[in-house]
Short mmCIF file of C-alpha atoms and ligand atoms in Angstrom, two decimals:
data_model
loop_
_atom_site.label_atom_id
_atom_site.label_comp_id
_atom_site.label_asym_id
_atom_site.label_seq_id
_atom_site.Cartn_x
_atom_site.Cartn_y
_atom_site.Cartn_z
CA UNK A 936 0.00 0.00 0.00
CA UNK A 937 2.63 2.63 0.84
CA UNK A 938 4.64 1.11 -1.65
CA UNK A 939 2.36 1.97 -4.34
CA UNK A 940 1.52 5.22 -3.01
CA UNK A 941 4.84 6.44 -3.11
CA UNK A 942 6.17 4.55 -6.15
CA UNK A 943 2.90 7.18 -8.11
CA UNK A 944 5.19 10.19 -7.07
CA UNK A 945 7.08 11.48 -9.47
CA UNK A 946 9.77 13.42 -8.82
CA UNK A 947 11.83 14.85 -11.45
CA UNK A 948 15.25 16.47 -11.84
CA UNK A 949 16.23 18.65 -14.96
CA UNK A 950 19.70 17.22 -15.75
CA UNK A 951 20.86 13.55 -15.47
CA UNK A 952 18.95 11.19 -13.26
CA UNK A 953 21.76 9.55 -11.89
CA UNK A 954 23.23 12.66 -10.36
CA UNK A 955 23.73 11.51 -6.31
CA UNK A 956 21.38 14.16 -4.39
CA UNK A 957 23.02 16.69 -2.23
CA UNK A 958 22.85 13.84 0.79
CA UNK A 959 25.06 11.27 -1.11
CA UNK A 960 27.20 13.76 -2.37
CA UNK A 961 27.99 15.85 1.41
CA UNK A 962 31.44 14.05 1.44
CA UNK A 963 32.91 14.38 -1.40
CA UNK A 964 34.94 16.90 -3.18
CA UNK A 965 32.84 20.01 -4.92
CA UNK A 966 33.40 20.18 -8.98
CA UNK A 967 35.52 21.50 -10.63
CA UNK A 968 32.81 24.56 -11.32
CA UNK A 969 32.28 24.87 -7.82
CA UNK A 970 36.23 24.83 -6.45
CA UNK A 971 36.80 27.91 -8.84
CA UNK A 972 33.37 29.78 -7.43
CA UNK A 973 34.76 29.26 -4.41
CA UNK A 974 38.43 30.24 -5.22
CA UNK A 975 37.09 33.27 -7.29
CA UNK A 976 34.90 34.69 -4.40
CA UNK A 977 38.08 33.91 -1.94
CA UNK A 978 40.72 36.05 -4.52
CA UNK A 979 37.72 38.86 -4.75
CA UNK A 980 39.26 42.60 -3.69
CA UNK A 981 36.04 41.98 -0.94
CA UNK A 982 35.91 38.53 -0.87
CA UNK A 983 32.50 36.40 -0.28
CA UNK A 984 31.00 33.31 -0.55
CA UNK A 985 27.47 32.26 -1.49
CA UNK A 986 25.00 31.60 1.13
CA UNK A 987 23.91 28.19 0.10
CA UNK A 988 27.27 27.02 1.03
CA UNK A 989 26.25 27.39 4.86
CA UNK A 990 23.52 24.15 4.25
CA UNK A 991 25.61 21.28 4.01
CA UNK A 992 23.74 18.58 6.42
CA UNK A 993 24.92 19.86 9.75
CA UNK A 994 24.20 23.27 8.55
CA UNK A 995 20.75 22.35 7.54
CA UNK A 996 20.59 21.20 11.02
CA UNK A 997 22.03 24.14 12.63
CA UNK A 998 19.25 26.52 10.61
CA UNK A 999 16.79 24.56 11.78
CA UNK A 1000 18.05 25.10 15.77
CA UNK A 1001 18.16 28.74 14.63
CA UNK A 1002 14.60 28.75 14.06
CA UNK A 1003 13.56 27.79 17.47
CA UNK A 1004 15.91 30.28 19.16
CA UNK A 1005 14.01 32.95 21.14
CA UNK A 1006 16.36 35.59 19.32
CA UNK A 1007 14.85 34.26 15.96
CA UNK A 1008 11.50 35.97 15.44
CA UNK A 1009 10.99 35.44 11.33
CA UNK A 1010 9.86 31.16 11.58
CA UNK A 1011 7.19 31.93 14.50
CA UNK A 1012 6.40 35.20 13.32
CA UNK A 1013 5.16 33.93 9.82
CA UNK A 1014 3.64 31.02 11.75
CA UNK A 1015 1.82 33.39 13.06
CA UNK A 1016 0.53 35.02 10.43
CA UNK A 1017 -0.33 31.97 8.90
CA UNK A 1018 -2.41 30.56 11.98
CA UNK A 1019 -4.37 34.41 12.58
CA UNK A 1020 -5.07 35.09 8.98
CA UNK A 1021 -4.85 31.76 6.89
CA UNK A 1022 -8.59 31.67 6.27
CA UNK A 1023 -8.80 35.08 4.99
CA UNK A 1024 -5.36 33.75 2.85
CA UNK A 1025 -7.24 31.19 1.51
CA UNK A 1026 -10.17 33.02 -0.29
CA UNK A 1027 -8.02 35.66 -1.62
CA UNK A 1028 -6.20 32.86 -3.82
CA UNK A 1029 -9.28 30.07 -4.38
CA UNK A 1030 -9.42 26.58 -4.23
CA UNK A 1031 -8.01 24.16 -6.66
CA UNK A 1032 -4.68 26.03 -7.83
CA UNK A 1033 -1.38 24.63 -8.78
CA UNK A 1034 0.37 25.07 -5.25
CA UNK A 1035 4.45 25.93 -6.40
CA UNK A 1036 6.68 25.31 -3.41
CA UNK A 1037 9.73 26.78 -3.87
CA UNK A 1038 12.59 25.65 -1.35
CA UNK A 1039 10.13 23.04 -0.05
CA UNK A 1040 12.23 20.88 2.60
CA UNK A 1041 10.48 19.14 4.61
CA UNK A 1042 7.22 20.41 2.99
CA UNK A 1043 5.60 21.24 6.36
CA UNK A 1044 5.02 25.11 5.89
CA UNK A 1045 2.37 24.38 2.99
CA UNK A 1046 1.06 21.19 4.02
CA UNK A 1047 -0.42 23.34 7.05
CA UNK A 1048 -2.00 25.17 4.55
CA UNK A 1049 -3.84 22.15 2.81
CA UNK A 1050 -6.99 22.31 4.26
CA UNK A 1051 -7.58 26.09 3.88
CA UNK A 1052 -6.04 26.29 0.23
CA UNK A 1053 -6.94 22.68 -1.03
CA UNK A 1054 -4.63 23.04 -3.50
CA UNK A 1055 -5.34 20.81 -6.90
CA UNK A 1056 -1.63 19.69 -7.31
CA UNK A 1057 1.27 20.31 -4.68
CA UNK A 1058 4.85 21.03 -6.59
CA UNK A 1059 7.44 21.10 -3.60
CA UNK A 1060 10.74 22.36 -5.13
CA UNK A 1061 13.97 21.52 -3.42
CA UNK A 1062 17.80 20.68 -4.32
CA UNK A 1063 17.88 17.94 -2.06
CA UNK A 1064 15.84 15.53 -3.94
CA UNK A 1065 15.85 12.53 -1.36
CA UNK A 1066 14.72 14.87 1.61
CA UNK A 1067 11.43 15.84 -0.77
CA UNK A 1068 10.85 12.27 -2.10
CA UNK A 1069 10.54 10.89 1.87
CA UNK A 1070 8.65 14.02 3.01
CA UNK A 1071 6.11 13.72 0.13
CA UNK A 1072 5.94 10.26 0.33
CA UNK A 1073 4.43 10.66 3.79
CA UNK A 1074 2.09 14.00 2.60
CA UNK A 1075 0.66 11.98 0.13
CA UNK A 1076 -1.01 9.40 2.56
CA UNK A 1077 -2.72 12.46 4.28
CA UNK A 1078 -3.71 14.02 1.68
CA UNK A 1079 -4.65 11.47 -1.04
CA UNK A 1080 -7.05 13.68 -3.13
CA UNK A 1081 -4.26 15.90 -3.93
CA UNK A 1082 -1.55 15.66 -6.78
CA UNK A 1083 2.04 15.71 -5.85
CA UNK A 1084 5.04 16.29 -8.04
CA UNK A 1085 8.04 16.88 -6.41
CA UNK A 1086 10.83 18.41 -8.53
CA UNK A 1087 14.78 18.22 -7.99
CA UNK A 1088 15.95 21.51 -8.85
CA UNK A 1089 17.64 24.58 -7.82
CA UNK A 1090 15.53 27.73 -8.56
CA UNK A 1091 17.98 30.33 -7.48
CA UNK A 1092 19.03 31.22 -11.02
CA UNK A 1093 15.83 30.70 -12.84
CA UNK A 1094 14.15 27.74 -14.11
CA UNK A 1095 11.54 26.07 -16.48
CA UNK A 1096 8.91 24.05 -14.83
CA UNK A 1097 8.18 20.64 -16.69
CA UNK A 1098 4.87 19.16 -18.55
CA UNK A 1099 4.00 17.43 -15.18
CA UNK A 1100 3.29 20.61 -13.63
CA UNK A 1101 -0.28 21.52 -14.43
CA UNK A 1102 -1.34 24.07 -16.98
CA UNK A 1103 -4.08 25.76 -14.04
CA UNK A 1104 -3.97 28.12 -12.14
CA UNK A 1105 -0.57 28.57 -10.21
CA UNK A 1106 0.69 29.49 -7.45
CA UNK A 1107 4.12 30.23 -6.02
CA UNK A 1108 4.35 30.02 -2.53
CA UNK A 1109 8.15 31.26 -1.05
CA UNK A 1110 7.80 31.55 2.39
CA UNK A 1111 10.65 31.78 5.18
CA UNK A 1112 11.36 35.47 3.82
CA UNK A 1113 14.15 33.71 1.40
CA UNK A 1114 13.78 36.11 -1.23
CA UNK A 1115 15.83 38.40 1.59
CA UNK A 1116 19.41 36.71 -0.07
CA UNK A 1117 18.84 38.66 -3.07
CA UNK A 1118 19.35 41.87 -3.23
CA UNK A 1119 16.56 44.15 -4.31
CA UNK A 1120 17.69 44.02 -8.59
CA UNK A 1121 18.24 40.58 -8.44
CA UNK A 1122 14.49 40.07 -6.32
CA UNK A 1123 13.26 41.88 -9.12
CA UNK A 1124 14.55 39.28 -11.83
CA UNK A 1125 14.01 36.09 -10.01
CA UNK A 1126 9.88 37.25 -9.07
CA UNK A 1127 9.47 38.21 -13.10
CA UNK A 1128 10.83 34.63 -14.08
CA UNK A 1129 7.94 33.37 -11.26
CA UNK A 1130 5.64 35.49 -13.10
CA UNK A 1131 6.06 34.53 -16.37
CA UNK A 1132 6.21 30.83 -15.18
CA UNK A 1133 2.82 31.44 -13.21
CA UNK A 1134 0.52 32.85 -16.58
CA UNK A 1135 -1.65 35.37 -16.84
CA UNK A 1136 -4.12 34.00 -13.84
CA UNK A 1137 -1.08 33.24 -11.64
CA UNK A 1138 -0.17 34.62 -8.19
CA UNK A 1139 2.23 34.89 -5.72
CA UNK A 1140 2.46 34.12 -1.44
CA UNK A 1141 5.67 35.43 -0.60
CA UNK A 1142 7.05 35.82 3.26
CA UNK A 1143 9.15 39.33 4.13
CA UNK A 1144 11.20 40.45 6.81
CA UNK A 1145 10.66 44.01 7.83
CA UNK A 1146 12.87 46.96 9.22
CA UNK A 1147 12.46 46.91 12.69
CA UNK A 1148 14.48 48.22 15.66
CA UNK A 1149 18.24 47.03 14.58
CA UNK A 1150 19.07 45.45 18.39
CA UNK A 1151 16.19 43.04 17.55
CA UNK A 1152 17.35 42.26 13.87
CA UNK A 1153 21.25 41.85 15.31
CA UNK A 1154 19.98 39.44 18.40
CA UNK A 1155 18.10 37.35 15.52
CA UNK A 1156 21.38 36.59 13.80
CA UNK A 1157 23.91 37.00 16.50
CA UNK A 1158 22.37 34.94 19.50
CA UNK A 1159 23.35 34.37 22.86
CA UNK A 1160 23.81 30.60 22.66
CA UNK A 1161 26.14 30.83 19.80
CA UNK A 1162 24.17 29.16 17.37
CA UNK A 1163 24.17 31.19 14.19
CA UNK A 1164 27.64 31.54 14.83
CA UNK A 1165 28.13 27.80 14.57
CA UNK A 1166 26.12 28.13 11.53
CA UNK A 1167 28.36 30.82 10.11
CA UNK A 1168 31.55 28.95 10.66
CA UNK A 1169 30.92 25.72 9.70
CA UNK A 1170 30.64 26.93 5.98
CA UNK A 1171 34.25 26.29 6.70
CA UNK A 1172 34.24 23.54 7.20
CA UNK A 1173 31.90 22.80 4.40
CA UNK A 1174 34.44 24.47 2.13
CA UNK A 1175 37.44 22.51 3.63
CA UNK A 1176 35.76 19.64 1.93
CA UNK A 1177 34.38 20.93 -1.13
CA UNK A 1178 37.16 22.80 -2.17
CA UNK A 1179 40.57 21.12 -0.12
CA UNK A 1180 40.69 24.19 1.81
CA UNK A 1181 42.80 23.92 5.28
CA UNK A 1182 40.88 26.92 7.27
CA UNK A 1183 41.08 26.08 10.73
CA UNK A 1184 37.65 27.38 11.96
CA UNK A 1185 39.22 28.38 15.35
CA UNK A 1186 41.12 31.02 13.80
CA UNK A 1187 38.06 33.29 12.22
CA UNK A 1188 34.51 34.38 14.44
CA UNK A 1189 31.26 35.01 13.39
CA UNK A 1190 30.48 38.59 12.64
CA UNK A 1191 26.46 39.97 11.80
CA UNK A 1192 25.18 43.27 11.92
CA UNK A 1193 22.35 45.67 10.90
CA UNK A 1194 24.08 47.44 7.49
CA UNK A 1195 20.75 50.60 7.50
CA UNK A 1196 21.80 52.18 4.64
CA UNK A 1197 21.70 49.19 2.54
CA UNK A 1198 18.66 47.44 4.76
CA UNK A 1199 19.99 44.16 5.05
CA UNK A 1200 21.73 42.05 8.06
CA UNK A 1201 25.32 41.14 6.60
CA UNK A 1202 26.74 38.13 7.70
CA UNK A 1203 30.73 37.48 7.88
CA UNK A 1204 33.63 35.55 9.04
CA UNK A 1205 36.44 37.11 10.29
CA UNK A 1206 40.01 36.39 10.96
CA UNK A 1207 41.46 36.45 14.22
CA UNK A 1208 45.03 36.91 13.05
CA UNK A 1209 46.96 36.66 10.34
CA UNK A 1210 46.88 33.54 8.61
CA UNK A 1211 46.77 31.91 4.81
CA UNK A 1212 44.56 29.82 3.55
CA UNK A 1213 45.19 26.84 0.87
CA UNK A 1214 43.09 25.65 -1.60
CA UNK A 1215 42.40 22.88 -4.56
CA UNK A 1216 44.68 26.11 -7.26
CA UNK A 1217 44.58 28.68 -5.04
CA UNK A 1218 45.65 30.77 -1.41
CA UNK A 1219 45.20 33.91 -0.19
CA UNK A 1220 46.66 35.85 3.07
CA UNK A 1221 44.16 37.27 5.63
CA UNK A 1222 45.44 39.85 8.41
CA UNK A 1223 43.60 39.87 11.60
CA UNK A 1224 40.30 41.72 10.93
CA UNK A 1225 39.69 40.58 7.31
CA UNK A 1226 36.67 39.53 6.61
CA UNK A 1227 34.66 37.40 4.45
CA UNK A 1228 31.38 38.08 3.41
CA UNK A 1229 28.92 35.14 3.65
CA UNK A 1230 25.36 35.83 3.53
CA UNK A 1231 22.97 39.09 2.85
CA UNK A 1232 19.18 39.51 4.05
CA UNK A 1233 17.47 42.20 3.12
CA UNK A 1234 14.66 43.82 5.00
CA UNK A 1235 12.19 45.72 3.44
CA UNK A 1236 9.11 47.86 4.54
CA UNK A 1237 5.63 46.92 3.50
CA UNK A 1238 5.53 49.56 0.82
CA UNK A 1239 8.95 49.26 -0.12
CA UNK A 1240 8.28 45.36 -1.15
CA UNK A 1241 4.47 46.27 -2.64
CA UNK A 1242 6.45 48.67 -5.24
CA UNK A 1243 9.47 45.92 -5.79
CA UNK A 1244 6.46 43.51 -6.43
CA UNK A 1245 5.10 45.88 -9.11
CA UNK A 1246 8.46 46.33 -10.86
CA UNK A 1247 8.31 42.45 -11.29
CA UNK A 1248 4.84 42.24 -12.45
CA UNK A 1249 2.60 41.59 -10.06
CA UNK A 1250 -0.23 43.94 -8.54
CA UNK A 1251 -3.32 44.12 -6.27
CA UNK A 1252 -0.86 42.71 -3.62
CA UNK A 1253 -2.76 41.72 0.39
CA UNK A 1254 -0.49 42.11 3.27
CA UNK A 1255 -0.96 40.34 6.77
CA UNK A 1256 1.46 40.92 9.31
CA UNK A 1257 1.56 40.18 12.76
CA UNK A 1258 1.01 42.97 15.86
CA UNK A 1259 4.59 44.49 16.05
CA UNK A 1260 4.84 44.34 12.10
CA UNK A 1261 8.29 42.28 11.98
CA UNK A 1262 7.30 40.46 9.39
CA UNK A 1263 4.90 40.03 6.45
CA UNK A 1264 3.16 37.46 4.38
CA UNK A 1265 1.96 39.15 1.12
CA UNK A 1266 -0.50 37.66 -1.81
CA UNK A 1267 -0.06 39.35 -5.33
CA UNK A 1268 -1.32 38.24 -8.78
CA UNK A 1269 0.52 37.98 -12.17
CA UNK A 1270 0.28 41.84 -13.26
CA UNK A 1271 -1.89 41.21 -16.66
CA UNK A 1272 -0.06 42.30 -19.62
C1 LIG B 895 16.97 31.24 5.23
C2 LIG B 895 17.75 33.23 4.21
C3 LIG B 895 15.67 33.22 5.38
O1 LIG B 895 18.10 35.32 6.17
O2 LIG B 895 17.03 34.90 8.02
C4 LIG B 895 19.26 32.80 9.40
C5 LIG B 895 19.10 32.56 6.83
N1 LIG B 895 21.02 33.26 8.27
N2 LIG B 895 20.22 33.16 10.25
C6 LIG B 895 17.62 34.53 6.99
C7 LIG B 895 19.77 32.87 8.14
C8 LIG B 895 21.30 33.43 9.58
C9 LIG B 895 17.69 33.03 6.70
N3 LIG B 895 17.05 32.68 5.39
#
């Protein structure tokens, strides 16, 4: 019975089937693509390093922890939202859509939402493809009456959705406030690929961080226990492997701040004294103090997000937000054209 049920999912990945999923592959050494990203953003004049480094599996873990720190206010916040204003949520968008999840995981954000959106088919997008297989494996069996394709893929730089994904009415659905590691140009481009992916009668449920008071916004990514730190340094650790780097993560500390001018936290790692690091074709000298710039997430204000909406095409955008206003959950439709 659950063999069958399972064995009707289809899950799909763009390129080559046989490619090991992110689990198979955490141990073993990054390609030859990915050691000269990494090299190239280490040689930079400002050097950085992309965000979705930080997830390997312990740093999955370790964002997860994050989210149930009492420093952490985005996860419950949108929770929140979600529990207070769902209903109202739900017959703004209509039953019966194409439900899009983009960055899916363990697919529990929109499967709360089931019963108020009864969505025809559920899409949960993730790169880890084995994660998404198990965790819709088990949605299925609760909600048989809905469709579920679960696709492979990583979104960040744009993608085509295939055949299996219903011609109806679609929805994207990006909670978590995610779309805060872009910055606001590149926001822009990724929400105008959803929208012309999501056809004329498409929409858009999108979580947002807002400007608040900065102490709050540092404590949520510099917390007491230490936590995001760990999260912060064991990219490190992550790269050590992926790229034969030798940083010893006792020699750099976790740095995050508030940057107003440019609204976003700023995440870094920073040396604590000189030292070189090695790599697979590559080293570079650090004095104590350098820093290397690992993550950006932008905050934006409701109006501020309502007009970068716009500029991507969509309009007649709802926001909910909680009491304080930290954080919004906005519905927009494809901007007709
Ligand atoms: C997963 C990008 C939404 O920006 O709040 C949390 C990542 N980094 N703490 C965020 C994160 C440090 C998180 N996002």
């Amino acid at each position: 019975m659950q063999m069958s049920r399972s064995s009707a999912i289809r899950v799909v990945s763009p390129d080559d089937s046989n490619t090991p999923a992110p689990q198979q592959r955490r141990h073993a050494h990054g390609s030859a693509e990915v050691v000269a990203e990494i090299g190239a953003g280490l040689l930079a004049a400002r050097p950085h390093i992309s965000p979705k480094y930080l997830y390997d599996g312990l740093g999955s873990k370790l964002f997860e922890a994050i989210c149930e720190l009492p420093e952490y206010y985005p996860t419950r916040t949108e929770a929140a939202i979600f529990a207070q204003h769902g209903a109202d949520m739900a017959r703004a968008i209509g039953a019966g859509a194409v439900l899009i999840d983009l960055g899916a995981g363990n697919c529990a954000k929109a499967a709360s939402l089931f019963p108020l959106l009864q969505p025809a088919q559920y899409v949960p997008v993730d790169i880890s493809r084995d994660f998404l297989t198990e965790a819709v494996g088990r949605l299925q069996q609760r909600f048989p009456e809905i469709e579920m394709t679960a696709l492979g893929l990583d979104f960040s730089n744009g993608f085509a959705l295939p055949d299996s994904v219903r011609r109806g009415r679609r929805l994207f659905f990006y909670p978590g406030s995610s779309i805060g590691n872009f910055s606001p140009e590149q926001a822009v481009s990724f929400l105008r690929g959803l929208r012309d992916n999501a056809g004329a009668d498409g929409g858009l449920l999108i979580g947002v961080d807002l400007i608040k008071d900065t102490a709050v916004l540092d404590a949520a990514y510099d917390d007491a226990l230490g936590v995001t730190a760990a999260f912060n340094l064991n990219m490190l650790r992550h790269l050590n492997r992926l790229a034969g780097a030798d940083f010893d993560v006792g020699q750099w500390q976790h740095r995050a701040f508030f940057n107003e001018a440019g609204s976003r936290i700023e995440m870094h790692l920073e040396a604590r004294a000189a030292l070189t690091v090695r790599w697979n074709g590559g080293e570079r000298e650090f004095a104590r103090g350098d820093r290397i710039h690992t993550e950006d997430s932008y905050k934006y204000t409701r109006q501020s997000f309502v007009d970068l909406l716009e500029r991507a095409g969509f309009s007649s955008a709802q926001v909910w937000t909680d009491p304080s206003n930290w954080f919004a959950v906005i519905h927009a439709q494809a901007t007709p054209s």
